[in-house]
Amino acid sequence: MEETIELLEAAQDDDGYLSTYYQIDAPHLKFRRLFESHELYCIGHLIEAAIAYKEATGSGRLLQIADKAIDCIEARFGKSEGKIDGSDGHQEIELALVRLYESTGNRKYLDLSSYFLEVRGQNPHFFAEQLEENDRLGLQQGPKPVINTVYHQAHKPVIEQDSARGHAVRLVYMAQAMAGAGRHKQDEKLIGAAKKIWENIVQKRMYITGGIGSTVRGEAFTYDYDLPNDLMYCETCAAIGLLNFSNELLKTETDSQYADIMERTLYNSIISGMALDGKHFFYVNPLEVDPQASAENPDKSHVKATRPSWFGCACCPPNLARTLPAVGGYAFTQKEDEVLLNLFIDSELAGEQAGEPYTIRQKHTVSETGQTVIAVEKASSEQLRLGIRIPYWAENPVLVVDGQETVAESSNGYTYVTVISDSMAIELTYTIAINEIEAHPLVKADKGKVALQRGPFIYCLEEQDNGIQLHLLALTGSVRPRFRSDKLLGDSVFLEAEGELQVMEDGWQGKLYRVHQKPQTIPKMLTFIPYYNWGNRSLGEMQVWVDKEDTHV
Amino acid sequence: MEETIELLEAAQDDDGYLSTYYQIDAPHLKFRRLFESHELYCIGHLIEAAIAYKEATGSGRLLQIADKAIDCIEARFGKSEGKIDGSDGHQEIELALVRLYESTGNRKYLDLSSYFLEVRGQNPHFFAEQLEENDRLGLQQGPKPVINTVYHQAHKPVIEQDSARGHAVRLVYMAQAMAGAGRHKQDEKLIGAAKKIWENIVQKRMYITGGIGSTVRGEAFTYDYDLPNDLMYCETCAAIGLLNFSNELLKTETDSQYADIMERTLYNSIISGMALDGKHFFYVNPLEVDPQASAENPDKSHVKATRPSWFGCACCPPNLARTLPAVGGYAFTQKEDEVLLNLFIDSELAGEQAGEPYTIRQKHTVSETGQTVIAVEKASSEQLRLGIRIPYWAENPVLVVDGQETVAESSNGYTYVTVISDSMAIELTYTIAINEIEAHPLVKADKGKVALQRGPFIYCLEEQDNGIQLHLLALTGSVRPRFRSDKLLGDSVFLEAEGELQVMEDGWQGKLYRVHQKPQTIPKMLTFIPYYNWGNRSLGEMQVWVDKEDTHV
């Protein structure tokens, strides 16, 4: 790491500019092709890396580089005469600057973030005008790319954007910054706009796995309820972005709906992005895969049936790599007047209250029932208010505080325990629901189908357990968990369900169409594995949504 | 027309070369970019036009231009030293040369067609090598396009191609030439290869409308049973190509299976290509359309919900325009020893037998039953064998010959009447089946669905008759015809069917997923219109395949 930092120090221009492509290959085009240059996007990630490095090692050396780069950006961007009055084509620096403000308390970072949020979409022609100017100045000629302002969320001011449109990663990165900047500036309009976008996503444009982006073309959102299972994009980075956006809103407003989505994305569409070997990655996280379709139908060529080891555009693997060690930060939310426990993961929080330290440790065991044991220790004599999320999938939750079964006060999905003494032992037990979930009737792709969910985990069928032609299967009866130790998949809970298989009669030989006959079926036990585990065995079909035959029940 | 011919005469080079783009803009690249140049493709269409012009007017003036162009091609292409040993990137001239051989009896045309068929795919690198040579000679430099040889059916010799791959129009044009050249040369291998391709299409890769091409990317076939209804291409030209390919095989082998497909394509995917006003056209003929999807999901931007008035690449409208007046040629097939009546369309055939003329007139009336009255008159004293196709959708057919109900000899789907006297009156009556058709279970897109077919016509639901969200409808009961005279759609037979509508309960407000509940439905009468008639009213949804609820029956 120190070696990399040295390289960055050496590469950075005196004025703080840092983007080796432009420094070496096209210095005359610095900040002049913002629609695609990713110059500020990369500085945004540099800022985030610098904060993490500081937190992990105490060293501010990377932060100095980031700070110098920000000086350069501040000198070049803004409303004053001679400055560039516009933003990057790929949002990221906005959220990074909010983080840096939180880390340093220096208001100038928040102001710069706000500037980039405010300037976006004010002049929808900004990117195109840059290219025209380059042409006029003879800096770059030739055919000008067509700018799709919606793709960049630059079609109108961010505060007026009330649905999720354009490139999915860009949108959630931007919305996260809106929520964060809005919170720090107590800007209700900005927070309100961020919430509108969030509601549009989770109520109308999100896959059951927490994946987002219904099309590969533009890696983008499409329209309400348009959620095709085999054509979608569901980029790992987009799910991570939705996790962070939800986390930001949770900081703004205590409501477990945000933690529900954090959990949905993290436990499904995010961790599915990495193979169990930790060395292979999905960029695209589909809900239905047929290897033949991926190979022979070019509309599905972006849908990989196994995880490649790397990508030309390698944003997702490192994004996952930085998210997983940061999971503790999602498990707890520290607010001024309360601490929230959001996710049930072995973890520990160290905080300060009235200048005195406290720690909260949680230990999570799960089989057919789940148990979370929480130990709080604190030095201050002040009360500590701990909100524990009772997830929507936890049945018959029982809270035991210092050995006493307790019915605690609940609000917005959190149950509150007030820690008065210097230590407290809290135990939450619950049974884990297994549910057949259906999608809104306007989701055409899921009509007549259900997905299985156990606790926070979405399940799927794989060819390895159920044979080929998964679409011929249907659920007909009850579902039960089975604890399995699999050589390739490790220890996990499979689901076994009563189902049926549509039989292909011999009469079909040589025919493509015939007069309808009632389908012939035979009973068949179906095996489901957790979605995050798919694609870890041989090449095969996978399917999340399964036909549901209600008539048999 | 004479004016256009004059222009062509003036434009043609002395050596017969004719392609104004290359003559004016890139003479150094004549016949040097065959993968995309369409030079021979255009001459192919010129040949076909010239034959039609000769037949219609008796004038051979256009044929002279075509013949001079063929001289040029013969001089430039072939196995000898210094000649180009390859074929065009878009097949067409092969079938046109077969037609010209049939029209003139001049064997050289058949030989040139055979040459192009034989050379194709012998050297799969031919197209790429042309580009490399241009580069080497300094004729055209820069990045070389990547050649997809499968797209051009140039990946292996045509005789070894046993499935329908690549660009759909190119494939059926090539296969039509294979069948035609094979027949004239009595080349059983070539005929066998053509038949294998045909069987692969109609048994595994053809939509119920007769449309072909499952993807817009490469306007191509994909793989067996992959027939998505809302992503497909189903270009009008491709259906016309399948009509002509089937017609060619029918000439080779008397079997009504070929006429069945001619009828399926013509009555559905072909005539759907033109609006009832005769002035607007589909390039792409989908089986399911949602105008919002076409507008807001770029994967479906090629699927138009209404017929535009023209296209940048305007092959389909004139292809339709030349096919419709030629329908009489598909209704009858004249063979050496028999005449086949394939399609029930008011039409007349004038032929010759033993040097004496004969005429066959058919008059077709249709309501709930169909009646075809056939009048044969002939001058020769020889017997005339007339095969009348009994379509698979005709129920209880009754044949009356000169007033006598007759059970005639049948073979391969044709019922034979031998005309002995100088005139004969034949009457065929039948009831027209209305059927719920299902697709092979491996067609994932159609699982649990049926399409309605009345006689040769496939039906569809439109939003105008059934409201929005067509996917929430299902068929539950019986179907009956209703004769309707519609202001916009003219006189046609609608179908009315007992069905149901899935109700959206209020509980869905603000939710995207929930624990599954048995769907609530209300009964609803569904109205179907003939598929060829769709898209002639206001913008709206359309759907051919409809959910089928077997449990209610």
PDB file of C-alpha atoms in Angstrom, chain A residues 201-209 214-218 221-228 230-231 264 288-290 292-294 296-302 435-444 446-450 469 471-474 502-505 508-519 541 543 545 547-551, chain B residues 201-209 214-218 221-228 230-231 264 288-290 292-294 296-302 435-444 446-450 469 471-474 502-505 508-519 541 543 545 547-551:
ATOM      1  CA  ILE A 201     -36.614   1.951  -6.533  1.00  0.00           C
ATOM      2  CA  VAL A 202     -37.765  -0.318  -3.722  1.00  0.00           C
ATOM      3  CA  GLN A 203     -41.468  -0.109  -4.521  1.00  0.00           C
ATOM      4  CA  LYS A 204     -41.264  -0.429  -8.293  1.00  0.00           C
ATOM      5  CA  ARG A 205     -37.808  -1.053  -9.773  1.00  0.00           C
ATOM      6  CA  MET A 206     -35.871  -3.481  -7.579  1.00  0.00           C
ATOM      7  CA  TYR A 207     -35.434  -7.220  -8.022  1.00  0.00           C
ATOM      8  CA  ILE A 208     -36.284  -9.421  -5.073  1.00  0.00           C
ATOM      9  CA  THR A 209     -32.541 -10.002  -4.596  1.00  0.00           C
ATOM     10  CA  SER A 214     -33.369  -3.868 -15.735  1.00  0.00           C
ATOM     11  CA  THR A 215     -31.362  -3.561 -18.942  1.00  0.00           C
ATOM     12  CA  VAL A 216     -27.780  -4.000 -20.130  1.00  0.00           C
ATOM     13  CA  ARG A 217     -28.203  -1.134 -22.601  1.00  0.00           C
ATOM     14  CA  GLY A 218     -26.993   1.760 -20.524  1.00  0.00           C
ATOM     15  CA  PHE A 221     -33.315   1.408 -14.973  1.00  0.00           C
ATOM     16  CA  THR A 222     -36.221   1.159 -17.410  1.00  0.00           C
ATOM     17  CA  TYR A 223     -39.758   1.760 -16.090  1.00  0.00           C
ATOM     18  CA  ASP A 224     -41.983   0.802 -13.150  1.00  0.00           C
ATOM     19  CA  TYR A 225     -42.493  -2.956 -12.672  1.00  0.00           C
ATOM     20  CA  ASP A 226     -40.272  -3.830 -15.651  1.00  0.00           C
ATOM     21  CA  LEU A 227     -38.137  -6.556 -14.070  1.00  0.00           C
ATOM     22  CA  PRO A 228     -37.206  -9.220 -16.627  1.00  0.00           C
ATOM     23  CA  ASP A 230     -33.021 -13.112 -17.704  1.00  0.00           C
ATOM     24  CA  LEU A 231     -32.153  -9.822 -19.403  1.00  0.00           C
ATOM     25  CA  ARG A 264     -31.784  -7.673   1.124  1.00  0.00           C
ATOM     26  CA  GLU A 288     -32.567 -16.699 -14.317  1.00  0.00           C
ATOM     27  CA  VAL A 289     -29.776 -18.230 -16.359  1.00  0.00           C
ATOM     28  CA  ASP A 290     -29.638 -20.762 -19.141  1.00  0.00           C
ATOM     29  CA  GLN A 292     -27.288 -21.998 -23.832  1.00  0.00           C
ATOM     30  CA  ALA A 293     -29.101 -18.659 -23.922  1.00  0.00           C
ATOM     31  CA  SER A 294     -25.967 -16.853 -22.696  1.00  0.00           C
ATOM     32  CA  GLU A 296     -26.344 -18.462 -28.342  1.00  0.00           C
ATOM     33  CA  ASN A 297     -28.732 -15.551 -27.867  1.00  0.00           C
ATOM     34  CA  PRO A 298     -26.783 -12.282 -28.140  1.00  0.00           C
ATOM     35  CA  ASP A 299     -29.472 -10.434 -26.137  1.00  0.00           C
ATOM     36  CA  LYS A 300     -28.204 -12.448 -23.170  1.00  0.00           C
ATOM     37  CA  SER A 301     -24.492 -12.506 -23.901  1.00  0.00           C
ATOM     38  CA  HIS A 302     -23.866 -10.167 -20.937  1.00  0.00           C
ATOM     39  CA  ASN A 435     -42.116 -17.831   2.728  1.00  0.00           C
ATOM     40  CA  GLU A 436     -43.320 -18.087  -0.811  1.00  0.00           C
ATOM     41  CA  ILE A 437     -43.047 -14.514  -2.027  1.00  0.00           C
ATOM     42  CA  GLU A 438     -44.952 -13.103  -4.976  1.00  0.00           C
ATOM     43  CA  ALA A 439     -44.298  -9.953  -6.957  1.00  0.00           C
ATOM     44  CA  HIS A 440     -46.724  -7.142  -7.685  1.00  0.00           C
ATOM     45  CA  PRO A 441     -49.165  -8.227 -10.415  1.00  0.00           C
ATOM     46  CA  LEU A 442     -47.753  -5.609 -12.774  1.00  0.00           C
ATOM     47  CA  VAL A 443     -44.396  -7.400 -12.778  1.00  0.00           C
ATOM     48  CA  LYS A 444     -45.210  -9.308 -15.957  1.00  0.00           C
ATOM     49  CA  ASP A 446     -43.226 -12.980 -12.371  1.00  0.00           C
ATOM     50  CA  LYS A 447     -46.919 -13.622 -13.037  1.00  0.00           C
ATOM     51  CA  GLY A 448     -48.016 -16.976 -11.630  1.00  0.00           C
ATOM     52  CA  LYS A 449     -44.630 -17.422  -9.952  1.00  0.00           C
ATOM     53  CA  VAL A 450     -43.184 -17.284  -6.464  1.00  0.00           C
ATOM     54  CA  GLN A 469     -35.298 -27.346 -18.105  1.00  0.00           C
ATOM     55  CA  HIS A 471     -38.952 -23.839 -16.340  1.00  0.00           C
ATOM     56  CA  LEU A 472     -40.900 -27.114 -16.481  1.00  0.00           C
ATOM     57  CA  LEU A 473     -40.966 -27.290 -12.680  1.00  0.00           C
ATOM     58  CA  ALA A 474     -43.673 -25.861 -10.437  1.00  0.00           C
ATOM     59  CA  GLN A 502     -44.296 -31.058 -16.691  1.00  0.00           C
ATOM     60  CA  VAL A 503     -43.738 -34.161 -18.791  1.00  0.00           C
ATOM     61  CA  MET A 504     -42.828 -33.940 -22.447  1.00  0.00           C
ATOM     62  CA  GLU A 505     -44.963 -36.541 -24.198  1.00  0.00           C
ATOM     63  CA  TRP A 508     -44.152 -33.780 -29.557  1.00  0.00           C
ATOM     64  CA  GLN A 509     -41.559 -35.433 -31.769  1.00  0.00           C
ATOM     65  CA  GLY A 510     -41.050 -33.239 -34.844  1.00  0.00           C
ATOM     66  CA  LYS A 511     -43.779 -30.787 -33.816  1.00  0.00           C
ATOM     67  CA  LEU A 512     -43.548 -27.217 -32.619  1.00  0.00           C
ATOM     68  CA  TYR A 513     -47.270 -26.444 -32.175  1.00  0.00           C
ATOM     69  CA  ARG A 514     -50.346 -28.562 -31.553  1.00  0.00           C
ATOM     70  CA  VAL A 515     -53.905 -28.305 -30.288  1.00  0.00           C
ATOM     71  CA  HIS A 516     -53.744 -27.697 -26.553  1.00  0.00           C
ATOM     72  CA  GLN A 517     -54.029 -30.607 -24.166  1.00  0.00           C
ATOM     73  CA  LYS A 518     -54.036 -30.374 -20.417  1.00  0.00           C
ATOM     74  CA  PRO A 519     -50.370 -30.608 -19.355  1.00  0.00           C
ATOM     75  CA  GLU A 541     -29.364 -23.430 -15.382  1.00  0.00           C
ATOM     76  CA  GLN A 543     -33.900 -19.832 -11.658  1.00  0.00           C
ATOM     77  CA  TRP A 545     -38.886 -17.340  -9.742  1.00  0.00           C
ATOM     78  CA  ASP A 547     -44.229 -21.407 -11.307  1.00  0.00           C
ATOM     79  CA  LYS A 548     -46.738 -21.800  -8.494  1.00  0.00           C
ATOM     80  CA  GLU A 549     -49.667 -24.190  -8.837  1.00  0.00           C
ATOM     81  CA  ASP A 550     -52.244 -22.976  -6.349  1.00  0.00           C
ATOM     82  CA  THR A 551     -54.832 -25.528  -7.346  1.00  0.00           C
TER      83      THR A 551
ATOM     84  CA  ILE B 201     -36.908 -23.879 -38.809  1.00  0.00           C
ATOM     85  CA  VAL B 202     -40.486 -25.138 -38.775  1.00  0.00           C
ATOM     86  CA  GLN B 203     -39.971 -27.721 -36.044  1.00  0.00           C
ATOM     87  CA  LYS B 204     -37.842 -25.645 -33.688  1.00  0.00           C
ATOM     88  CA  ARG B 205     -37.239 -22.021 -34.659  1.00  0.00           C
ATOM     89  CA  MET B 206     -40.423 -20.528 -36.092  1.00  0.00           C
ATOM     90  CA  TYR B 207     -43.020 -18.389 -34.341  1.00  0.00           C
ATOM     91  CA  ILE B 208     -46.640 -19.490 -34.615  1.00  0.00           C
ATOM     92  CA  THR B 209     -47.216 -16.563 -36.981  1.00  0.00           C
ATOM     93  CA  SER B 214     -35.489 -14.583 -32.439  1.00  0.00           C
ATOM     94  CA  THR B 215     -33.143 -11.649 -31.858  1.00  0.00           C
ATOM     95  CA  VAL B 216     -32.592  -8.135 -33.182  1.00  0.00           C
ATOM     96  CA  ARG B 217     -28.840  -8.527 -32.712  1.00  0.00           C
ATOM     97  CA  GLY B 218     -27.820  -9.770 -36.127  1.00  0.00           C
ATOM     98  CA  PHE B 221     -31.860 -17.146 -35.418  1.00  0.00           C
ATOM     99  CA  THR B 222     -30.655 -18.140 -31.962  1.00  0.00           C
ATOM    100  CA  TYR B 223     -31.178 -21.756 -30.828  1.00  0.00           C
ATOM    101  CA  ASP B 224     -33.863 -24.451 -30.790  1.00  0.00           C
ATOM    102  CA  TYR B 225     -37.107 -23.485 -29.014  1.00  0.00           C
ATOM    103  CA  ASP B 226     -35.813 -19.989 -28.160  1.00  0.00           C
ATOM    104  CA  LEU B 227     -38.827 -17.924 -29.202  1.00  0.00           C
ATOM    105  CA  PRO B 228     -39.238 -14.877 -26.959  1.00  0.00           C
ATOM    106  CA  ASP B 230     -41.412  -9.482 -27.109  1.00  0.00           C
ATOM    107  CA  LEU B 231     -37.743  -9.407 -28.151  1.00  0.00           C
ATOM    108  CA  ARG B 264     -48.983 -19.649 -42.099  1.00  0.00           C
ATOM    109  CA  GLU B 288     -46.316  -9.187 -27.824  1.00  0.00           C
ATOM    110  CA  VAL B 289     -46.084  -5.426 -27.592  1.00  0.00           C
ATOM    111  CA  ASP B 290     -46.299  -2.948 -24.774  1.00  0.00           C
ATOM    112  CA  GLN B 292     -44.197   1.594 -22.763  1.00  0.00           C
ATOM    113  CA  ALA B 293     -41.621  -1.178 -23.141  1.00  0.00           C
ATOM    114  CA  SER B 294     -40.855  -0.096 -26.710  1.00  0.00           C
ATOM    115  CA  GLU B 296     -38.574   2.942 -22.219  1.00  0.00           C
ATOM    116  CA  ASN B 297     -36.717  -0.369 -22.374  1.00  0.00           C
ATOM    117  CA  PRO B 298     -33.926  -0.105 -24.962  1.00  0.00           C
ATOM    118  CA  ASP B 299     -33.874  -3.910 -25.375  1.00  0.00           C
ATOM    119  CA  LYS B 300     -37.250  -3.470 -27.079  1.00  0.00           C
ATOM    120  CA  SER B 301     -36.672  -0.208 -28.922  1.00  0.00           C
ATOM    121  CA  HIS B 302     -36.692  -2.121 -32.239  1.00  0.00           C
ATOM    122  CA  ASN B 435     -58.311 -24.115 -31.841  1.00  0.00           C
ATOM    123  CA  GLU B 436     -56.339 -23.281 -28.764  1.00  0.00           C
ATOM    124  CA  ILE B 437     -52.785 -24.002 -29.846  1.00  0.00           C
ATOM    125  CA  GLU B 438     -49.925 -24.699 -27.482  1.00  0.00           C
ATOM    126  CA  ALA B 439     -46.203 -24.597 -28.148  1.00  0.00           C
ATOM    127  CA  HIS B 440     -43.654 -27.328 -27.493  1.00  0.00           C
ATOM    128  CA  PRO B 441     -42.894 -27.495 -23.744  1.00  0.00           C
ATOM    129  CA  LEU B 442     -39.312 -26.402 -24.414  1.00  0.00           C
ATOM    130  CA  VAL B 443     -40.543 -23.024 -25.668  1.00  0.00           C
ATOM    131  CA  LYS B 444     -40.072 -21.370 -22.289  1.00  0.00           C
ATOM    132  CA  ASP B 446     -45.095 -19.942 -24.047  1.00  0.00           C
ATOM    133  CA  LYS B 447     -45.336 -22.231 -21.010  1.00  0.00           C
ATOM    134  CA  GLY B 448     -48.875 -22.314 -19.630  1.00  0.00           C
ATOM    135  CA  LYS B 449     -50.130 -20.280 -22.586  1.00  0.00           C
ATOM    136  CA  VAL B 450     -52.150 -20.865 -25.721  1.00  0.00           C
ATOM    137  CA  GLN B 469     -52.287  -5.036 -18.752  1.00  0.00           C
ATOM    138  CA  HIS B 471     -50.836 -10.191 -19.204  1.00  0.00           C
ATOM    139  CA  LEU B 472     -53.374 -10.243 -16.360  1.00  0.00           C
ATOM    140  CA  LEU B 473     -55.896 -12.008 -18.599  1.00  0.00           C
ATOM    141  CA  ALA B 474     -56.321 -15.755 -18.936  1.00  0.00           C
ATOM    142  CA  GLN B 502     -56.448 -11.102 -12.234  1.00  0.00           C
ATOM    143  CA  VAL B 503     -57.518  -8.370  -9.847  1.00  0.00           C
ATOM    144  CA  MET B 504     -54.994  -6.027  -8.240  1.00  0.00           C
ATOM    145  CA  GLU B 505     -56.006  -5.792  -4.597  1.00  0.00           C
ATOM    146  CA  TRP B 508     -50.432  -3.812  -3.071  1.00  0.00           C
ATOM    147  CA  GLN B 509     -50.226  -0.058  -2.568  1.00  0.00           C
ATOM    148  CA  GLY B 510     -46.569   0.847  -2.000  1.00  0.00           C
ATOM    149  CA  LYS B 511     -45.410  -2.798  -2.089  1.00  0.00           C
ATOM    150  CA  LEU B 512     -43.385  -4.691  -4.643  1.00  0.00           C
ATOM    151  CA  TYR B 513     -43.231  -8.122  -2.930  1.00  0.00           C
ATOM    152  CA  ARG B 514     -45.405  -9.897  -0.380  1.00  0.00           C
ATOM    153  CA  VAL B 515     -46.151 -13.354   0.939  1.00  0.00           C
ATOM    154  CA  HIS B 516     -48.029 -15.240  -1.742  1.00  0.00           C
ATOM    155  CA  GLN B 517     -51.796 -15.339  -1.687  1.00  0.00           C
ATOM    156  CA  LYS B 518     -53.989 -17.213  -4.126  1.00  0.00           C
ATOM    157  CA  PRO B 519     -54.686 -14.751  -6.958  1.00  0.00           C
ATOM    158  CA  GLU B 541     -50.708  -3.385 -26.021  1.00  0.00           C
ATOM    159  CA  GLN B 543     -50.462 -10.161 -27.159  1.00  0.00           C
ATOM    160  CA  TRP B 545     -49.956 -15.978 -26.375  1.00  0.00           C
ATOM    161  CA  ASP B 547     -52.336 -17.662 -20.140  1.00  0.00           C
ATOM    162  CA  LYS B 548     -54.520 -20.761 -20.117  1.00  0.00           C
ATOM    163  CA  GLU B 549     -56.288 -21.861 -16.937  1.00  0.00           C
ATOM    164  CA  ASP B 550     -56.996 -25.539 -17.419  1.00  0.00           C
ATOM    165  CA  THR B 551     -58.447 -26.014 -13.970  1.00  0.00           C
TER     166      THR B 551
END
